[in-house]
């Protein structure tokens, strides 16, 4: 099933960080998500991308954000060109640091995610969404598209992300 991504109508407000504007609210598969956190990922002195985390409601903890069986989305908006090899290497390194992603099944699913990645240009985005009853959906210019069924891999990925990039 294709992931339907749309901005909510009605002139949604937006937040800006490092020149990247992200709407305060989006819709994923008919569920309204709000922007809970924005941050900049830097490599040395360069801003590589601005990321935002969209959730159905503001969590009281990172664990609550992960455990919730509601739609959530991680958006990465790139501030510079990143070729495919660089992007795959960065993701592979990130994924390998997570203990919950080291089992053979999780490594297989990680490879599926990695295989979907493409090089990005300044202004491109990568969208990683969890959709209940569907699983993890990877979209945007930074991916050829991937659907990874179930909640286990999505939980492991969001756990790793929020451990490395806490929102509280």
Tab-separated table of N, CA and C in Angstrom:
chain	number	residue	atom	x	y	z
A	1	UNK	N	0.847	-1.171	0.000
A	1	UNK	CA	0.000	0.000	0.000
A	1	UNK	C	0.896	1.238	0.000
A	2	UNK	N	0.624	2.180	-0.840
A	2	UNK	CA	1.428	3.392	-0.920
A	2	UNK	C	1.141	4.283	0.276
A	3	UNK	N	2.162	4.972	0.734
A	3	UNK	CA	2.015	5.878	1.859
A	3	UNK	C	1.521	7.216	1.359
A	4	UNK	N	0.388	7.646	1.873
A	4	UNK	CA	-0.168	8.947	1.494
A	4	UNK	C	0.362	9.992	2.453
A	5	UNK	N	1.131	10.931	1.938
A	5	UNK	CA	1.677	12.011	2.738
A	5	UNK	C	1.116	13.322	2.207
A	6	UNK	N	0.556	14.107	3.093
A	6	UNK	CA	0.010	15.395	2.662
A	6	UNK	C	0.064	16.374	3.814
A	7	UNK	N	0.307	17.621	3.479
A	7	UNK	CA	0.222	18.662	4.489
A	7	UNK	C	-1.231	18.901	4.801
A	8	UNK	N	-1.495	19.210	6.048
A	8	UNK	CA	-2.866	19.525	6.412
A	8	UNK	C	-3.265	20.840	5.758
A	9	UNK	N	-4.487	20.901	5.314
A	9	UNK	CA	-4.990	22.112	4.664
A	9	UNK	C	-5.168	23.218	5.682
A	10	UNK	N	-5.305	24.422	5.163
A	10	UNK	CA	-5.614	25.534	6.035
A	10	UNK	C	-4.419	26.364	6.427
A	11	UNK	N	-3.374	26.398	5.593
A	11	UNK	CA	-2.242	27.278	5.870
A	11	UNK	C	-1.506	26.916	7.146
A	12	UNK	N	-1.116	25.678	7.270
A	12	UNK	CA	-0.433	25.208	8.471
A	12	UNK	C	0.772	26.078	8.779
A	13	UNK	N	0.949	26.353	10.052
A	13	UNK	CA	2.119	27.089	10.503
A	13	UNK	C	3.354	26.248	10.219
A	14	UNK	N	4.500	26.876	10.275
A	14	UNK	CA	5.735	26.141	10.051
A	14	UNK	C	6.806	26.663	10.995
A	15	UNK	N	7.717	25.776	11.341
A	15	UNK	CA	8.889	26.167	12.116
A	15	UNK	C	10.086	26.131	11.190
A	16	UNK	N	11.078	26.930	11.494
A	16	UNK	CA	12.276	26.981	10.666
A	16	UNK	C	13.506	26.776	11.542
A	17	UNK	N	14.481	26.107	10.969
A	17	UNK	CA	15.758	25.876	11.631
A	17	UNK	C	16.810	25.768	10.539
A	18	UNK	N	17.853	26.537	10.660
A	18	UNK	CA	18.957	26.502	9.703
A	18	UNK	C	18.462	26.648	8.259
A	19	UNK	N	17.443	27.496	8.080
A	19	UNK	CA	16.927	27.764	6.742
A	19	UNK	C	15.954	26.734	6.199
A	20	UNK	N	15.611	25.719	6.991
A	20	UNK	CA	14.660	24.689	6.566
A	20	UNK	C	13.353	24.916	7.309
A	21	UNK	N	12.252	25.004	6.556
A	21	UNK	CA	10.927	25.168	7.154
A	21	UNK	C	10.204	23.827	7.137
A	22	UNK	N	9.612	23.492	8.276
A	22	UNK	CA	8.832	22.265	8.393
A	22	UNK	C	7.463	22.642	8.956
A	23	UNK	N	6.405	22.088	8.374
A	23	UNK	CA	5.062	22.421	8.868
A	23	UNK	C	4.855	21.900	10.288
A	24	UNK	N	4.024	22.595	11.044
A	24	UNK	CA	3.715	22.159	12.406
A	24	UNK	C	2.902	20.876	12.419
A	25	UNK	N	2.170	20.600	11.328
A	25	UNK	CA	1.331	19.400	11.282
A	25	UNK	C	1.345	18.812	9.882
A	26	UNK	N	1.273	17.485	9.826
A	26	UNK	CA	1.169	16.756	8.568
A	26	UNK	C	0.118	15.669	8.740
A	27	UNK	N	-0.255	15.033	7.655
A	27	UNK	CA	-1.163	13.900	7.708
A	27	UNK	C	-0.459	12.695	7.107
A	28	UNK	N	-0.492	11.581	7.827
A	28	UNK	CA	0.070	10.321	7.348
A	28	UNK	C	-1.044	9.283	7.433
A	29	UNK	N	-1.438	8.777	6.268
A	29	UNK	CA	-2.504	7.780	6.198
A	29	UNK	C	-3.737	8.205	7.000
A	30	UNK	N	-4.089	9.486	6.879
A	30	UNK	CA	-5.288	10.007	7.522
A	30	UNK	C	-5.130	10.370	8.988
A	31	UNK	N	-3.954	10.178	9.553
A	31	UNK	CA	-3.713	10.549	10.948
A	31	UNK	C	-2.936	11.853	10.999
A	32	UNK	N	-3.395	12.770	11.842
A	32	UNK	CA	-2.711	14.046	12.005
A	32	UNK	C	-1.534	13.880	12.952
A	33	UNK	N	-0.367	14.305	12.497
A	33	UNK	CA	0.844	14.267	13.303
A	33	UNK	C	1.339	15.689	13.487
A	34	UNK	N	1.901	15.972	14.654
A	34	UNK	CA	2.442	17.297	14.906
A	34	UNK	C	3.952	17.213	15.088
A	35	UNK	N	4.607	18.295	14.716
A	35	UNK	CA	6.058	18.374	14.834
A	35	UNK	C	6.414	18.502	16.309
A	36	UNK	N	7.106	17.496	16.832
A	36	UNK	CA	7.480	17.477	18.239
A	36	UNK	C	8.901	17.961	18.480
A	37	UNK	N	9.760	17.824	17.486
A	37	UNK	CA	11.160	18.197	17.694
A	37	UNK	C	11.831	18.441	16.341
A	38	UNK	N	12.715	19.419	16.315
A	38	UNK	CA	13.564	19.697	15.151
A	38	UNK	C	14.994	19.841	15.640
A	39	UNK	N	15.935	19.417	14.812
A	39	UNK	CA	17.342	19.578	15.158
A	39	UNK	C	18.166	19.547	13.874
A	40	UNK	N	19.418	19.919	13.998
A	40	UNK	CA	20.344	19.930	12.866
A	40	UNK	C	21.395	18.855	13.080
A	41	UNK	N	21.662	18.067	12.045
A	41	UNK	CA	22.751	17.084	12.075
A	41	UNK	C	23.943	17.732	11.390
A	42	UNK	N	25.027	17.835	12.118
A	42	UNK	CA	26.241	18.450	11.588
A	42	UNK	C	27.338	17.402	11.452
A	43	UNK	N	28.143	17.585	10.464
A	43	UNK	CA	29.344	16.760	10.280
A	43	UNK	C	30.489	17.750	10.194
A	44	UNK	N	31.369	17.702	11.168
A	44	UNK	CA	32.428	18.699	11.330
A	44	UNK	C	31.763	20.055	11.515
A	45	UNK	N	31.965	21.012	10.618
A	45	UNK	CA	31.340	22.335	10.765
A	45	UNK	C	30.176	22.538	9.793
A	46	UNK	N	29.820	21.499	9.047
A	46	UNK	CA	28.790	21.613	8.018
A	46	UNK	C	27.442	21.088	8.494
A	47	UNK	N	26.389	21.842	8.204
A	47	UNK	CA	25.033	21.355	8.428
A	47	UNK	C	24.721	20.371	7.298
A	48	UNK	N	24.447	19.112	7.633
A	48	UNK	CA	24.169	18.093	6.628
A	48	UNK	C	22.669	18.009	6.363
A	49	UNK	N	21.870	17.941	7.427
A	49	UNK	CA	20.421	17.924	7.265
A	49	UNK	C	19.746	18.440	8.527
A	50	UNK	N	18.512	18.885	8.343
A	50	UNK	CA	17.646	19.232	9.458
A	50	UNK	C	16.640	18.104	9.559
A	51	UNK	N	16.431	17.610	10.775
A	51	UNK	CA	15.479	16.522	10.952
A	51	UNK	C	14.369	16.970	11.885
A	52	UNK	N	13.210	16.390	11.635
A	52	UNK	CA	12.056	16.653	12.475
A	52	UNK	C	11.347	15.354	12.789
A	53	UNK	N	10.789	15.284	13.982
A	53	UNK	CA	10.044	14.105	14.402
A	53	UNK	C	8.582	14.505	14.583
A	54	UNK	N	7.719	13.812	13.845
A	54	UNK	CA	6.279	14.040	13.911
A	54	UNK	C	5.624	12.872	14.638
A	55	UNK	N	4.755	13.207	15.606
A	55	UNK	CA	4.042	12.203	16.386
A	55	UNK	C	2.574	12.604	16.503
A	56	UNK	N	1.730	11.651	16.842
A	56	UNK	CA	0.305	11.954	16.977
A	56	UNK	C	0.037	12.811	18.207
A	57	UNK	N	0.851	12.646	19.247
A	57	UNK	CA	0.706	13.468	20.446
A	57	UNK	C	2.048	13.580	21.131
A	58	UNK	N	2.221	14.649	21.892
A	58	UNK	CA	3.492	14.875	22.578
A	58	UNK	C	3.681	13.802	23.646
A	59	UNK	N	4.778	13.064	23.576
A	59	UNK	CA	5.009	11.990	24.547
A	59	UNK	C	5.596	12.541	25.846
A	60	UNK	N	5.442	11.780	26.920
A	60	UNK	CA	6.060	12.164	28.188
A	60	UNK	C	7.500	11.643	28.261
A	61	UNK	N	7.865	10.737	27.335
A	61	UNK	CA	9.222	10.185	27.316
A	61	UNK	C	9.524	9.657	25.915
A	62	UNK	N	10.808	9.435	25.661
A	62	UNK	CA	11.193	8.822	24.392
A	62	UNK	C	10.568	7.445	24.267
A	63	UNK	N	10.542	6.687	25.364
A	63	UNK	CA	9.983	5.335	25.334
A	63	UNK	C	8.509	5.361	24.950
A	64	UNK	N	7.775	6.329	25.456
A	64	UNK	CA	6.362	6.444	25.084
A	64	UNK	C	6.223	6.748	23.594
A	65	UNK	N	7.088	7.575	23.065
A	65	UNK	CA	7.054	7.902	21.634
A	65	UNK	C	7.293	6.658	20.792
A	66	UNK	N	8.175	5.792	21.237
A	66	UNK	CA	8.505	4.572	20.498
A	66	UNK	C	7.395	3.530	20.627
A	67	UNK	N	6.927	3.300	21.847
A	67	UNK	CA	5.966	2.234	22.118
A	67	UNK	C	4.592	2.486	21.505
A	68	UNK	N	4.239	3.725	21.309
A	68	UNK	CA	2.925	4.068	20.769
A	68	UNK	C	2.683	3.367	19.431
A	69	UNK	N	1.525	2.760	19.290
A	69	UNK	CA	1.176	2.105	18.024
A	69	UNK	C	0.364	3.061	17.152
A	70	UNK	N	0.858	4.271	17.055
A	70	UNK	CA	0.238	5.279	16.205
A	70	UNK	C	1.272	5.743	15.188
A	71	UNK	N	0.803	6.360	14.138
A	71	UNK	CA	1.706	6.826	13.087
A	71	UNK	C	2.742	7.784	13.660
A	72	UNK	N	3.949	7.711	13.094
A	72	UNK	CA	5.025	8.637	13.437
A	72	UNK	C	5.913	8.786	12.211
A	73	UNK	N	6.573	9.902	12.122
A	73	UNK	CA	7.426	10.123	10.951
A	73	UNK	C	8.667	10.901	11.335
A	74	UNK	N	9.800	10.436	10.808
A	74	UNK	CA	11.075	11.129	10.907
A	74	UNK	C	11.354	11.716	9.530
A	75	UNK	N	11.520	13.027	9.476
A	75	UNK	CA	11.833	13.695	8.209
A	75	UNK	C	13.256	14.228	8.274
A	76	UNK	N	14.010	14.006	7.209
A	76	UNK	CA	15.350	14.573	7.060
A	76	UNK	C	15.341	15.438	5.811
A	77	UNK	N	15.677	16.710	5.974
A	77	UNK	CA	15.750	17.655	4.849
A	77	UNK	C	17.215	18.036	4.687
A	78	UNK	N	17.776	17.662	3.548
A	78	UNK	CA	19.212	17.791	3.341
A	78	UNK	C	19.619	19.206	2.946
A	79	UNK	N	20.696	19.668	3.583
A	79	UNK	CA	21.251	21.004	3.365
A	79	UNK	C	22.398	20.973	2.361
A	80	UNK	N	22.801	19.774	1.972
A	80	UNK	CA	23.913	19.640	1.023
A	80	UNK	C	23.771	18.329	0.263
A	81	UNK	N	24.504	18.209	-0.809
A	81	UNK	CA	24.500	16.965	-1.582
A	81	UNK	C	25.219	15.875	-0.789
A	82	UNK	N	24.641	14.680	-0.816
A	82	UNK	CA	25.259	13.519	-0.185
A	82	UNK	C	25.083	12.363	-1.171
A	83	UNK	N	26.205	11.790	-1.632
A	83	UNK	CA	26.059	10.702	-2.603
A	83	UNK	C	25.566	9.434	-1.906
A	84	UNK	N	25.117	8.489	-2.696
A	84	UNK	CA	24.514	7.266	-2.159
A	84	UNK	C	25.470	6.519	-1.235
A	85	UNK	N	26.738	6.382	-1.654
A	85	UNK	CA	27.702	5.652	-0.824
A	85	UNK	C	27.879	6.306	0.542
A	86	UNK	N	27.940	7.638	0.570
A	86	UNK	CA	28.079	8.343	1.840
A	86	UNK	C	26.848	8.134	2.716
A	87	UNK	N	25.666	8.201	2.115
A	87	UNK	CA	24.431	8.039	2.869
A	87	UNK	C	24.308	6.616	3.418
A	88	UNK	N	24.599	5.630	2.578
A	88	UNK	CA	24.530	4.230	3.019
A	88	UNK	C	25.550	3.976	4.124
A	89	UNK	N	26.760	4.480	3.966
A	89	UNK	CA	27.793	4.293	4.987
A	89	UNK	C	27.369	4.908	6.316
A	90	UNK	N	26.823	6.115	6.279
A	90	UNK	CA	26.375	6.779	7.512
A	90	UNK	C	25.247	5.993	8.172
A	91	UNK	N	24.270	5.542	7.390
A	91	UNK	CA	23.160	4.759	7.938
A	91	UNK	C	23.667	3.416	8.471
A	92	UNK	N	24.555	2.760	7.739
A	92	UNK	CA	25.077	1.459	8.175
A	92	UNK	C	25.797	1.612	9.519
A	93	UNK	N	26.607	2.647	9.646
A	93	UNK	CA	27.315	2.900	10.901
A	93	UNK	C	26.320	3.166	12.032
A	94	UNK	N	25.312	3.977	11.762
A	94	UNK	CA	24.286	4.277	12.757
A	94	UNK	C	23.550	3.004	13.187
A	95	UNK	N	23.112	2.212	12.222
A	95	UNK	CA	22.359	0.993	12.526
A	95	UNK	C	23.200	-0.026	13.291
A	96	UNK	N	24.485	-0.104	12.975
A	96	UNK	CA	25.356	-1.090	13.624
A	96	UNK	C	25.605	-0.768	15.095
A	97	UNK	N	25.368	0.458	15.502
A	97	UNK	CA	25.584	0.844	16.896
A	97	UNK	C	24.429	0.449	17.802
A	98	UNK	N	23.323	0.015	17.206
A	98	UNK	CA	22.147	-0.339	17.993
A	98	UNK	C	22.110	-1.834	18.277
A	99	UNK	N	22.125	-2.185	19.545
A	99	UNK	CA	22.078	-3.591	19.940
A	99	UNK	C	20.792	-4.257	19.457
A	100	UNK	N	19.693	-3.509	19.451
A	100	UNK	CA	18.403	-4.094	19.059
A	100	UNK	C	18.319	-4.387	17.557
A	101	UNK	N	19.283	-3.931	16.787
A	101	UNK	CA	19.278	-4.169	15.343
A	101	UNK	C	20.354	-5.174	14.914
A	102	UNK	N	20.865	-5.958	15.854
A	102	UNK	CA	21.972	-6.881	15.546
A	102	UNK	C	21.555	-8.320	15.275
A	103	UNK	N	20.322	-8.681	15.533
A	103	UNK	CA	19.906	-10.060	15.259
A	103	UNK	C	19.909	-10.284	13.750
A	104	UNK	N	19.995	-11.542	13.305
A	104	UNK	CA	19.987	-11.806	11.861
A	104	UNK	C	18.760	-11.215	11.150
A	105	UNK	N	17.590	-11.335	11.758
A	105	UNK	CA	16.378	-10.790	11.126
A	105	UNK	C	16.431	-9.266	11.040
A	106	UNK	N	16.887	-8.611	12.091
A	106	UNK	CA	16.976	-7.144	12.072
A	106	UNK	C	18.050	-6.675	11.094
A	107	UNK	N	19.134	-7.423	10.969
A	107	UNK	CA	20.164	-7.062	9.982
A	107	UNK	C	19.619	-7.209	8.567
A	108	UNK	N	18.809	-8.245	8.338
A	108	UNK	CA	18.192	-8.431	7.021
A	108	UNK	C	17.267	-7.257	6.698
A	109	UNK	N	16.477	-6.833	7.665
A	109	UNK	CA	15.568	-5.704	7.448
A	109	UNK	C	16.339	-4.387	7.301
A	110	UNK	N	17.440	-4.260	8.040
A	110	UNK	CA	18.300	-3.078	7.890
A	110	UNK	C	18.846	-2.996	6.474
A	111	UNK	N	19.254	-4.142	5.928
A	111	UNK	CA	19.761	-4.171	4.550
A	111	UNK	C	18.680	-3.739	3.557
A	112	UNK	N	17.446	-4.129	3.815
A	112	UNK	CA	16.341	-3.698	2.948
A	112	UNK	C	16.228	-2.169	2.967
A	113	UNK	N	16.344	-1.579	4.145
A	113	UNK	CA	16.323	-0.118	4.252
A	113	UNK	C	17.509	0.484	3.503
A	114	UNK	N	18.702	-0.053	3.739
A	114	UNK	CA	19.906	0.476	3.101
A	114	UNK	C	19.833	0.383	1.579
A	115	UNK	N	19.292	-0.720	1.065
A	115	UNK	CA	19.185	-0.897	-0.385
A	115	UNK	C	18.258	0.133	-1.021
A	116	UNK	N	17.335	0.666	-0.247
A	116	UNK	CA	16.387	1.649	-0.798
A	116	UNK	C	16.983	3.051	-0.919
A	117	UNK	N	18.095	3.305	-0.223
A	117	UNK	CA	18.640	4.661	-0.176
A	117	UNK	C	19.239	5.090	-1.507
A	118	UNK	N	19.091	6.371	-1.782
A	118	UNK	CA	19.655	7.023	-2.975
A	118	UNK	C	20.479	8.212	-2.527
A	119	UNK	N	21.329	8.679	-3.411
A	119	UNK	CA	22.029	9.923	-3.141
A	119	UNK	C	21.020	11.067	-3.110
A	120	UNK	N	21.354	12.131	-2.384
A	120	UNK	CA	20.452	13.276	-2.270
A	120	UNK	C	21.160	14.554	-2.681
A	121	UNK	N	20.355	15.504	-3.100
A	121	UNK	CA	20.836	16.843	-3.428
A	121	UNK	C	20.314	17.805	-2.378
A	122	UNK	N	20.940	18.933	-2.291
A	122	UNK	CA	20.475	19.976	-1.375
A	122	UNK	C	18.987	20.229	-1.637
A	123	UNK	N	18.191	20.195	-0.576
A	123	UNK	CA	16.753	20.408	-0.693
A	123	UNK	C	15.938	19.122	-0.731
A	124	UNK	N	16.579	17.976	-0.976
A	124	UNK	CA	15.868	16.692	-0.992
A	124	UNK	C	15.519	16.269	0.431
A	125	UNK	N	14.594	15.318	0.527
A	125	UNK	CA	14.219	14.817	1.844
A	125	UNK	C	14.168	13.290	1.847
A	126	UNK	N	14.239	12.758	3.050
A	126	UNK	CA	14.079	11.333	3.311
A	126	UNK	C	13.038	11.234	4.410
A	127	UNK	N	11.992	10.451	4.159
A	127	UNK	CA	10.883	10.307	5.095
A	127	UNK	C	10.828	8.863	5.582
A	128	UNK	N	10.906	8.689	6.888
A	128	UNK	CA	10.838	7.356	7.490
A	128	UNK	C	9.620	7.362	8.409
A	129	UNK	N	8.614	6.595	8.025
A	129	UNK	CA	7.335	6.618	8.740
A	129	UNK	C	6.979	5.247	9.274
A	130	UNK	N	6.361	5.243	10.446
A	130	UNK	CA	5.726	4.033	10.936
A	130	UNK	C	4.227	4.217	10.750
A	131	UNK	N	3.599	3.256	10.084
A	131	UNK	CA	2.162	3.276	9.857
A	131	UNK	C	1.591	1.988	10.460
A	132	UNK	N	0.691	2.114	11.464
A	132	UNK	CA	0.116	0.907	12.066
A	132	UNK	C	-0.485	-0.015	11.004
A	133	UNK	N	-0.381	-1.299	11.234
A	133	UNK	CA	-0.885	-2.340	10.331
A	133	UNK	C	-0.175	-2.355	8.985
A	134	UNK	N	0.891	-1.578	8.843
A	134	UNK	CA	1.635	-1.539	7.596
A	134	UNK	C	3.127	-1.715	7.849
A	135	UNK	N	3.649	-1.065	8.878
A	135	UNK	CA	5.061	-1.151	9.196
A	135	UNK	C	5.796	0.122	8.862
A	136	UNK	N	7.082	-0.032	8.581
A	136	UNK	CA	7.942	1.102	8.272
A	136	UNK	C	7.873	1.383	6.778
A	137	UNK	N	7.673	2.639	6.441
A	137	UNK	CA	7.607	3.055	5.046
A	137	UNK	C	8.673	4.116	4.842
A	138	UNK	N	9.540	3.902	3.856
A	138	UNK	CA	10.633	4.824	3.560
A	138	UNK	C	10.338	5.458	2.214
A	139	UNK	N	10.373	6.793	2.160
A	139	UNK	CA	9.994	7.519	0.947
A	139	UNK	C	10.822	8.797	0.839
A	140	UNK	N	10.490	9.615	-0.133
A	140	UNK	CA	11.194	10.871	-0.383
A	140	UNK	C	12.258	10.686	-1.446
A	141	UNK	N	12.895	11.786	-1.809
A	141	UNK	CA	13.919	11.730	-2.856
A	141	UNK	C	15.123	10.889	-2.441
A	142	UNK	N	15.337	10.724	-1.138
A	142	UNK	CA	16.475	9.968	-0.631
A	142	UNK	C	16.271	8.470	-0.623
A	143	UNK	N	15.138	8.000	-1.171
A	143	UNK	CA	14.865	6.565	-1.172
A	143	UNK	C	14.116	6.173	-2.430
A	144	UNK	N	14.401	4.976	-2.890
A	144	UNK	CA	13.622	4.405	-3.985
A	144	UNK	C	12.323	3.822	-3.477
A	145	UNK	N	12.114	3.909	-2.177
A	145	UNK	CA	10.903	3.395	-1.556
A	145	UNK	C	11.136	2.034	-0.949
A	146	UNK	N	10.647	1.854	0.260
A	146	UNK	CA	10.734	0.561	0.934
A	146	UNK	C	9.569	0.441	1.894
A	147	UNK	N	9.054	-0.770	1.999
A	147	UNK	CA	8.022	-1.111	2.977
A	147	UNK	C	8.552	-2.287	3.782
A	148	UNK	N	8.734	-2.065	5.071
A	148	UNK	CA	9.243	-3.111	5.949
A	148	UNK	C	8.125	-3.428	6.936
A	149	UNK	N	7.472	-4.584	6.763
A	149	UNK	CA	6.279	-4.890	7.557
A	149	UNK	C	6.558	-5.073	9.048
A	150	UNK	N	5.500	-4.860	9.826
A	150	UNK	CA	5.551	-5.090	11.265
A	150	UNK	C	6.024	-3.883	12.049
A	151	UNK	N	5.923	-4.012	13.353
A	151	UNK	CA	6.296	-2.917	14.258
A	151	UNK	C	7.691	-3.099	14.852
A	152	UNK	N	8.191	-4.319	14.903
A	152	UNK	CA	9.459	-4.598	15.586
A	152	UNK	C	10.627	-3.809	14.994
A	153	UNK	N	10.770	-3.817	13.667
A	153	UNK	CA	11.894	-3.087	13.064
A	153	UNK	C	11.712	-1.587	13.251
A	154	UNK	N	10.491	-1.087	13.085
A	154	UNK	CA	10.224	0.340	13.286
A	154	UNK	C	10.582	0.744	14.715
A	155	UNK	N	10.163	-0.061	15.689
A	155	UNK	CA	10.491	0.246	17.085
A	155	UNK	C	11.996	0.273	17.302
A	156	UNK	N	12.701	-0.707	16.744
A	156	UNK	CA	14.156	-0.764	16.905
A	156	UNK	C	14.818	0.448	16.262
A	157	UNK	N	14.350	0.842	15.083
A	157	UNK	CA	14.923	1.993	14.398
A	157	UNK	C	14.651	3.288	15.164
A	158	UNK	N	13.409	3.500	15.592
A	158	UNK	CA	13.095	4.714	16.351
A	158	UNK	C	13.798	4.711	17.710
A	159	UNK	N	13.981	3.544	18.331
A	159	UNK	CA	14.731	3.455	19.588
A	159	UNK	C	16.169	3.917	19.370
A	160	UNK	N	16.797	3.414	18.322
A	160	UNK	CA	18.175	3.805	18.014
A	160	UNK	C	18.254	5.296	17.716
A	161	UNK	N	17.302	5.805	16.938
A	161	UNK	CA	17.316	7.227	16.578
A	161	UNK	C	17.176	8.099	17.821
A	162	UNK	N	16.196	7.782	18.660
A	162	UNK	CA	15.939	8.623	19.828
A	162	UNK	C	16.995	8.450	20.920
A	163	UNK	N	17.673	7.326	20.948
A	163	UNK	CA	18.794	7.165	21.873
A	163	UNK	C	19.938	8.080	21.441
A	164	UNK	N	20.187	8.158	20.144
A	164	UNK	CA	21.265	9.000	19.619
A	164	UNK	C	20.858	10.469	19.545
A	165	UNK	N	19.549	10.739	19.430
A	165	UNK	CA	19.033	12.095	19.255
A	165	UNK	C	17.842	12.319	20.186
A	166	UNK	N	18.056	12.365	21.496
A	166	UNK	CA	16.926	12.469	22.415
A	166	UNK	C	16.108	13.740	22.198
A	167	UNK	N	14.803	13.614	22.405
A	167	UNK	CA	13.913	14.762	22.216
A	167	UNK	C	13.495	15.384	23.540
A	168	UNK	N	13.844	14.782	24.647
A	168	UNK	CA	13.427	15.311	25.961
A	168	UNK	C	14.552	16.101	26.603
